mmCIF file of C-alpha atoms in Angstrom:
data_model
loop_
_atom_site.group_PDB
_atom_site.id
_atom_site.type_symbol
_atom_site.label_atom_id
_atom_site.label_comp_id
_atom_site.label_asym_id
_atom_site.label_seq_id
_atom_site.Cartn_x
_atom_site.Cartn_y
_atom_site.Cartn_z
ATOM 1 C CA MET A 1 -0.001 0.002 0.012
ATOM 2 C CA THR A 2 3.062 2.266 -0.060
ATOM 3 C CA SER A 3 3.837 1.608 -3.728
ATOM 4 C CA GLU A 4 2.571 3.479 -6.742
ATOM 5 C CA GLY A 5 -1.096 3.156 -7.711
ATOM 6 C CA TYR A 6 -4.267 2.814 -5.694
ATOM 7 C CA PRO A 7 -4.481 -0.308 -3.484
ATOM 8 C CA THR A 8 -7.448 -2.713 -2.987
ATOM 9 C CA VAL A 9 -8.571 -3.510 0.508
ATOM 10 C CA PHE A 10 -10.524 -6.736 1.038
ATOM 11 C CA TRP A 11 -13.556 -6.635 3.336
ATOM 12 C CA LYS A 12 -12.593 -9.757 5.310
ATOM 13 C CA ASP A 13 -9.065 -8.479 5.893
ATOM 14 C CA TYR A 14 -10.395 -5.188 7.199
ATOM 15 C CA TYR A 15 -13.417 -6.334 9.254
ATOM 16 C CA GLN A 16 -13.091 -10.029 9.889
ATOM 17 C CA TYR A 17 -9.386 -10.853 10.255
ATOM 18 C CA GLY A 18 -8.543 -8.031 12.702
ATOM 19 C CA MET A 19 -6.319 -6.055 10.313
ATOM 20 C CA LYS A 20 -8.244 -2.752 10.512
ATOM 21 C CA PRO A 21 -5.643 -0.879 12.615
ATOM 22 C CA ILE A 22 -2.775 -2.039 10.346
ATOM 23 C CA ILE A 23 -4.669 -1.168 7.173
ATOM 24 C CA ASP A 24 -5.802 2.198 8.541
ATOM 25 C CA ASN A 25 -2.123 3.073 9.263
ATOM 26 C CA LEU A 26 -1.008 2.045 5.787
ATOM 27 C CA ILE A 27 -3.890 4.018 4.199
ATOM 28 C CA TRP A 28 -2.767 7.089 6.183
ATOM 29 C CA ILE A 29 0.772 6.633 4.918
ATOM 30 C CA HIS A 30 -0.425 6.136 1.335
ATOM 31 C CA GLU A 31 -2.533 9.275 1.389
ATOM 32 C CA HIS A 32 -0.176 11.598 3.291
ATOM 33 C CA ILE A 33 3.413 10.513 2.440
ATOM 34 C CA ALA A 34 3.595 8.066 -0.481
ATOM 35 C CA TYR A 35 4.085 10.320 -3.492
ATOM 36 C CA GLY A 36 6.187 10.324 -6.606
ATOM 37 C CA THR A 37 8.141 7.741 -8.534
ATOM 38 C CA THR A 38 9.798 4.691 -7.024
ATOM 39 C CA GLN A 39 13.567 4.199 -6.682
ATOM 40 C CA GLU A 40 15.015 0.862 -5.625
ATOM 41 C CA ARG A 41 17.494 1.126 -2.768
ATOM 42 C CA TRP A 42 18.211 -2.522 -1.780
ATOM 43 C CA LYS A 43 17.233 -6.009 -2.883
ATOM 44 C CA ASP A 44 18.326 -9.479 -1.731
ATOM 45 C CA GLU A 45 16.717 -12.851 -1.038
ATOM 46 C CA ASP A 46 14.861 -11.517 2.026
ATOM 47 C CA VAL A 47 14.779 -7.702 1.887
ATOM 48 C CA PHE A 48 13.449 -5.178 -0.580
ATOM 49 C CA VAL A 49 13.878 -1.428 0.139
ATOM 50 C CA TYR A 50 12.560 1.316 -2.087
ATOM 51 C CA GLU A 51 11.977 5.052 -1.865
ATOM 52 C CA ARG A 52 9.062 7.106 -3.080
ATOM 53 C CA THR A 53 10.687 10.288 -4.337
ATOM 54 C CA GLY A 54 7.806 12.803 -4.209
ATOM 55 C CA GLY A 55 6.692 15.100 -1.420
ATOM 56 C CA HIS A 56 8.497 14.488 1.894
ATOM 57 C CA ARG A 57 9.904 11.211 0.463
ATOM 58 C CA LEU A 58 9.183 7.754 1.897
ATOM 59 C CA LEU A 59 11.687 4.980 2.519
ATOM 60 C CA VAL A 60 10.002 1.558 2.697
ATOM 61 C CA GLY A 61 11.672 -1.660 3.817
ATOM 62 C CA LEU A 62 10.098 -5.101 3.424
ATOM 63 C CA ASN A 63 11.438 -8.281 5.026
ATOM 64 C CA ASP A 64 9.901 -11.696 4.221
ATOM 65 C CA ASN A 65 12.222 -13.655 6.515
ATOM 66 C CA GLU A 66 9.832 -15.179 9.063
ATOM 67 C CA ILE A 67 12.518 -15.768 11.683
ATOM 68 C CA ALA A 68 15.065 -12.983 11.680
ATOM 69 C CA SER A 69 15.039 -9.217 11.452
ATOM 70 C CA LYS A 70 17.339 -7.696 8.845
ATOM 71 C CA THR A 71 19.560 -4.649 9.060
ATOM 72 C CA VAL A 72 20.720 -2.834 5.893
ATOM 73 C CA THR A 73 22.398 0.484 5.083
ATOM 74 C CA VAL A 74 21.002 2.286 2.062
ATOM 75 C CA GLN A 75 21.361 5.523 0.204
ATOM 76 C CA THR A 76 18.403 7.861 0.483
ATOM 77 C CA GLY A 77 17.210 11.167 -0.931
ATOM 78 C CA PHE A 78 16.917 12.685 2.496
ATOM 79 C CA ALA A 79 19.276 15.533 3.394
ATOM 80 C CA PRO A 80 22.355 14.760 5.545
ATOM 81 C CA TYR A 81 21.711 14.407 9.284
ATOM 82 C CA THR A 82 17.941 14.257 8.854
ATOM 83 C CA ARG A 83 15.932 12.545 11.555
ATOM 84 C CA ILE A 84 13.464 10.167 9.912
ATOM 85 C CA HIS A 85 10.519 8.479 11.608
ATOM 86 C CA ASP A 86 8.994 5.056 10.986
ATOM 87 C CA TYR A 87 5.306 5.853 10.553
ATOM 88 C CA THR A 88 4.299 2.191 11.002
ATOM 89 C CA GLY A 89 5.589 2.219 14.571
ATOM 90 C CA ASN A 90 7.616 -0.943 13.926
ATOM 91 C CA ALA A 91 11.109 0.635 14.403
ATOM 92 C CA PRO A 92 12.809 3.576 16.133
ATOM 93 C CA ASP A 93 13.774 6.884 14.537
ATOM 94 C CA ARG A 94 16.984 7.010 12.574
ATOM 95 C CA ILE A 95 19.302 9.821 11.388
ATOM 96 C CA THR A 96 20.927 9.935 7.975
ATOM 97 C CA ASP A 97 24.706 10.371 7.801
ATOM 98 C CA ALA A 98 26.698 13.036 6.004
ATOM 99 C CA SER A 99 25.996 11.396 2.632
ATOM 100 C CA GLY A 100 22.267 10.838 3.216
ATOM 101 C CA ARG A 101 22.709 7.155 3.932
ATOM 102 C CA VAL A 102 20.874 5.484 6.785
ATOM 103 C CA THR A 103 20.899 2.137 8.560
ATOM 104 C CA ILE A 104 17.487 0.586 9.220
ATOM 105 C CA THR A 105 16.393 -2.662 10.826
ATOM 106 C CA ILE A 106 13.302 -4.318 9.454
ATOM 107 C CA PRO A 107 11.521 -6.782 11.789
ATOM 108 C CA ALA A 108 11.039 -10.426 10.811
ATOM 109 C CA ASN A 109 8.209 -10.877 8.347
ATOM 110 C CA GLY A 110 7.567 -7.154 8.683
ATOM 111 C CA TYR A 111 8.036 -3.720 7.217
ATOM 112 C CA VAL A 112 8.983 -0.132 8.004
ATOM 113 C CA ALA A 113 8.067 3.174 6.339
ATOM 114 C CA TYR A 114 10.360 6.099 7.089
ATOM 115 C CA SER A 115 9.981 9.772 6.310
ATOM 116 C CA VAL A 116 10.861 13.103 7.921
ATOM 117 C CA SER A 117 9.527 13.515 11.436
ATOM 118 C CA GLY A 118 6.463 15.621 12.250
ATOM 119 C CA ILE A 119 4.100 14.743 9.391
ATOM 120 C CA THR A 120 0.498 14.975 10.553
ATOM 121 C CA GLY A 121 -2.931 15.045 8.955
ATOM 122 C CA THR A 122 -6.429 13.666 9.078
ATOM 123 C CA PHE A 123 -9.039 12.523 6.599
ATOM 124 C CA PRO A 124 -12.023 14.877 6.128
ATOM 125 C CA ILE A 125 -15.269 12.864 6.102
ATOM 126 C CA GLN A 126 -17.188 13.566 2.870
ATOM 127 C CA GLU A 127 -20.685 12.297 2.502
ATOM 128 C CA GLN A 128 -21.690 11.213 -0.951
ATOM 129 C CA PRO A 129 -23.963 8.619 -2.494
ATOM 130 C CA LEU A 130 -22.695 5.285 -3.814
ATOM 131 C CA THR A 131 -24.044 2.755 -6.243
ATOM 132 C CA GLN A 132 -24.041 -0.937 -5.349
ATOM 133 C CA GLU A 133 -24.839 -3.566 -7.937
ATOM 134 C CA PHE A 134 -26.474 -6.938 -7.295
ATOM 135 C CA ALA A 135 -26.635 -9.600 -10.005
ATOM 136 C CA GLY A 136 -28.819 -12.692 -9.624
ATOM 137 C CA ALA A 137 -28.504 -15.801 -11.880
ATOM 138 C CA VAL A 138 -28.370 -19.576 -11.632
ATOM 139 C CA ASP A 139 -24.548 -19.552 -11.769
ATOM 140 C CA LEU A 140 -24.048 -16.731 -9.193
ATOM 141 C CA ASP A 141 -24.034 -16.530 -5.428
ATOM 142 C CA ILE A 142 -27.249 -14.520 -5.565
ATOM 143 C CA PRO A 143 -30.117 -16.661 -6.926
ATOM 144 C CA PRO A 144 -32.267 -15.684 -9.900
ATOM 145 C CA ALA A 145 -35.902 -14.668 -9.527
ATOM 146 C CA ASP A 146 -38.060 -17.619 -8.446
ATOM 147 C CA ASN A 147 -41.713 -18.413 -9.076
ATOM 148 C CA ALA A 148 -42.098 -20.228 -5.756
ATOM 149 C CA ARG A 149 -40.747 -17.703 -3.279
ATOM 150 C CA PHE A 150 -39.196 -14.340 -2.670
ATOM 151 C CA VAL A 151 -35.394 -14.462 -2.947
ATOM 152 C CA ARG A 152 -33.200 -12.211 -0.797
ATOM 153 C CA VAL A 153 -31.079 -10.066 -3.103
ATOM 154 C CA GLY A 154 -28.940 -8.146 -0.610
ATOM 155 C CA ARG A 155 -28.770 -5.752 2.338
ATOM 156 C CA ILE A 156 -27.755 -2.093 2.410
ATOM 157 C CA CYS A 157 -27.075 0.299 5.298
ATOM 158 C CA VAL A 158 -28.515 3.729 4.696
ATOM 159 C CA ALA A 159 -27.910 7.005 6.484
ATOM 160 C CA ALA A 160 -30.911 8.677 8.093
ATOM 161 C CA ARG A 161 -33.241 10.499 5.684
ATOM 162 C CA LYS A 162 -31.152 9.770 2.626
ATOM 163 C CA PRO A 163 -32.906 8.504 -0.509
ATOM 164 C CA ILE A 164 -32.651 4.988 -1.949
ATOM 165 C CA VAL A 165 -33.052 4.548 -5.707
ATOM 166 C CA ALA A 166 -32.946 1.075 -7.256
ATOM 167 C CA GLU A 167 -32.896 0.312 -11.011
ATOM 168 C CA LEU A 168 -33.939 -3.133 -12.215
ATOM 169 C CA TYR A 169 -32.712 -4.851 -15.402
ATOM 170 C CA TRP A 170 -33.977 -8.330 -16.182
ATOM 171 C CA ASP A 171 -34.044 -11.185 -18.663
ATOM 172 C CA ALA A 172 -37.460 -10.969 -20.331
ATOM 173 C CA GLY A 173 -36.809 -13.741 -22.799
ATOM 174 C CA ASN A 174 -39.998 -15.619 -23.870
ATOM 175 C CA TRP A 175 -42.181 -13.704 -21.371
ATOM 176 C CA THR A 176 -45.944 -13.627 -21.864
ATOM 177 C CA ASP A 177 -48.394 -10.935 -20.898
ATOM 178 C CA ALA A 178 -48.960 -12.834 -17.587
ATOM 179 C CA THR A 179 -45.261 -12.875 -16.616
ATOM 180 C CA SER A 180 -43.939 -10.397 -14.062
ATOM 181 C CA ILE A 181 -41.200 -9.748 -11.547
ATOM 182 C CA VAL A 182 -41.789 -8.082 -8.194
ATOM 183 C CA VAL A 183 -39.029 -6.359 -6.197
ATOM 184 C CA GLU A 184 -39.629 -5.452 -2.573
ATOM 185 C CA LEU A 185 -37.723 -3.158 -0.263
ATOM 186 C CA ARG A 186 -38.058 -4.189 3.372
ATOM 187 C CA THR A 187 -36.610 -3.099 6.688
ATOM 188 C CA ALA A 188 -34.272 -5.512 8.436
ATOM 189 C CA ARG A 189 -37.282 -6.525 10.592
ATOM 190 C CA GLY A 190 -39.317 -7.413 7.501
ATOM 191 C CA ARG A 191 -41.566 -4.395 7.166
ATOM 192 C CA LEU A 192 -42.466 -3.702 3.517
ATOM 193 C CA MET A 193 -41.528 -0.116 2.484
ATOM 194 C CA ARG A 194 -41.772 -0.182 -1.356
ATOM 195 C CA ARG A 195 -42.714 -2.553 -4.131
ATOM 196 C CA LEU A 196 -41.868 -2.507 -7.834
ATOM 197 C CA THR A 197 -43.677 -4.710 -10.413
ATOM 198 C CA VAL A 198 -42.372 -5.098 -13.979
ATOM 199 C CA THR A 199 -44.056 -6.911 -16.868
ATOM 200 C CA ARG A 200 -43.242 -7.657 -20.469
ATOM 201 C CA SER A 201 -44.184 -4.100 -21.489
ATOM 202 C CA THR A 202 -42.106 -2.397 -18.795
ATOM 203 C CA ARG A 203 -38.954 -0.651 -19.972
ATOM 204 C CA GLN A 204 -35.617 -1.860 -18.599
ATOM 205 C CA GLY A 205 -34.239 0.260 -15.805
ATOM 206 C CA ALA A 206 -37.540 0.586 -13.965
ATOM 207 C CA GLN A 207 -37.005 2.365 -10.686
ATOM 208 C CA LEU A 208 -38.017 1.916 -7.092
ATOM 209 C CA SER A 209 -37.332 4.853 -4.795
ATOM 210 C CA PHE A 210 -37.764 5.491 -1.091
ATOM 211 C CA THR A 211 -36.479 8.040 1.439
ATOM 212 C CA PRO A 212 -36.146 6.639 4.949
ATOM 213 C CA PHE A 213 -37.862 8.656 7.628
ATOM 214 C CA ASN A 214 -36.049 7.102 10.587
ATOM 215 C CA THR A 215 -34.450 9.415 13.127
ATOM 216 C CA ARG A 216 -31.586 7.078 13.955
ATOM 217 C CA ASP A 217 -28.190 7.551 12.393
ATOM 218 C CA TYR A 218 -28.786 4.741 9.935
ATOM 219 C CA GLU A 219 -31.025 1.813 9.085
ATOM 220 C CA TYR A 220 -30.588 -1.512 7.368
ATOM 221 C CA TYR A 221 -32.793 -2.393 4.401
ATOM 222 C CA GLU A 222 -33.103 -5.519 2.300
ATOM 223 C CA PHE A 223 -34.191 -6.203 -1.272
ATOM 224 C CA PHE A 224 -36.226 -9.278 -2.238
ATOM 225 C CA ILE A 225 -37.321 -10.478 -5.659
ATOM 226 C CA ARG A 226 -39.854 -12.933 -7.022
ATOM 227 C CA SER A 227 -41.134 -13.911 -10.466
ATOM 228 C CA TYR A 228 -44.633 -14.916 -11.492
ATOM 229 C CA ASN A 229 -45.911 -17.004 -14.402
ATOM 230 C CA THR A 230 -42.525 -17.375 -16.085
ATOM 231 C CA PRO A 231 -42.359 -19.468 -19.292
ATOM 232 C CA PRO A 232 -40.723 -22.940 -19.392
ATOM 233 C CA GLN A 233 -37.928 -21.509 -21.558
ATOM 234 C CA ASN A 234 -37.023 -18.956 -18.920
ATOM 235 C CA PRO A 235 -38.328 -20.317 -15.564
ATOM 236 C CA LYS A 236 -35.972 -18.367 -13.318
ATOM 237 C CA PRO A 237 -35.074 -15.047 -14.936
ATOM 238 C CA SER A 238 -31.680 -13.507 -14.187
ATOM 239 C CA TYR A 239 -31.567 -9.833 -13.170
ATOM 240 C CA TRP A 240 -29.324 -6.904 -12.299
ATOM 241 C CA LEU A 241 -30.262 -4.472 -9.543
ATOM 242 C CA LYS A 242 -28.392 -1.169 -9.258
ATOM 243 C CA VAL A 243 -28.981 0.554 -5.913
ATOM 244 C CA THR A 244 -27.908 4.118 -5.242
ATOM 245 C CA TYR A 245 -27.879 5.325 -1.548
ATOM 246 C CA THR A 246 -25.803 7.126 1.027
ATOM 247 C CA ALA A 247 -24.115 5.001 3.682
ATOM 248 C CA PRO A 248 -23.656 6.323 7.236
ATOM 249 C CA ARG A 249 -20.326 7.888 8.202
ATOM 250 C CA THR A 250 -19.911 5.493 11.145
ATOM 251 C CA LEU A 251 -21.505 2.332 12.503
ATOM 252 C CA ARG A 252 -22.354 2.043 16.184
#
């Protein structure tokens, strides 16, 4: 997450595997210090050290030896006699020598990220809507529409008094005038809030909209879908549901 480009964070790593504090720290480094091109400073069978050359500069050391820490001396772009701080908290401060070189120790199976001391900053919280897409089909984790029952499409968490807009696209192959699909928006407790019905004559992208009136910070809602009178050639129609809403800033 200190290299060039924009990293991907996996939900399970962040919320389920206890890595949130580690990832939060690396995101902070990525957004506040990791700028510019990359210059290699050291590479061997265990250690890779590189420097991001923009902004305040960032010296990153990676050690994949699971048993032993590794100490290396590398050239840097920092000025002579500069105190540099490890913003991961994994190693103590160091001071470059008269040539801008520095000796760093990287913990076993660990990493360090050094830059000049005293860098601070926070992330402003900006509220904006997002669009989440759900696709249901026989070969996907989310089932297709079903004639026999309502199928749960997915759950969303919506900030108080922020609108929900859902667009439905569906496979209408071989439909008759009697065929339809119904989408329901329910609260997490099962209360029906809105219903959308589409038929053979309905245009793709039909919308369901609802603005929560709850006074709490946020509320969970769930989408369900069911088909009626589908033809034998298309008994369980696939669909694509695009949902635009505003998530809460924090979860309690």
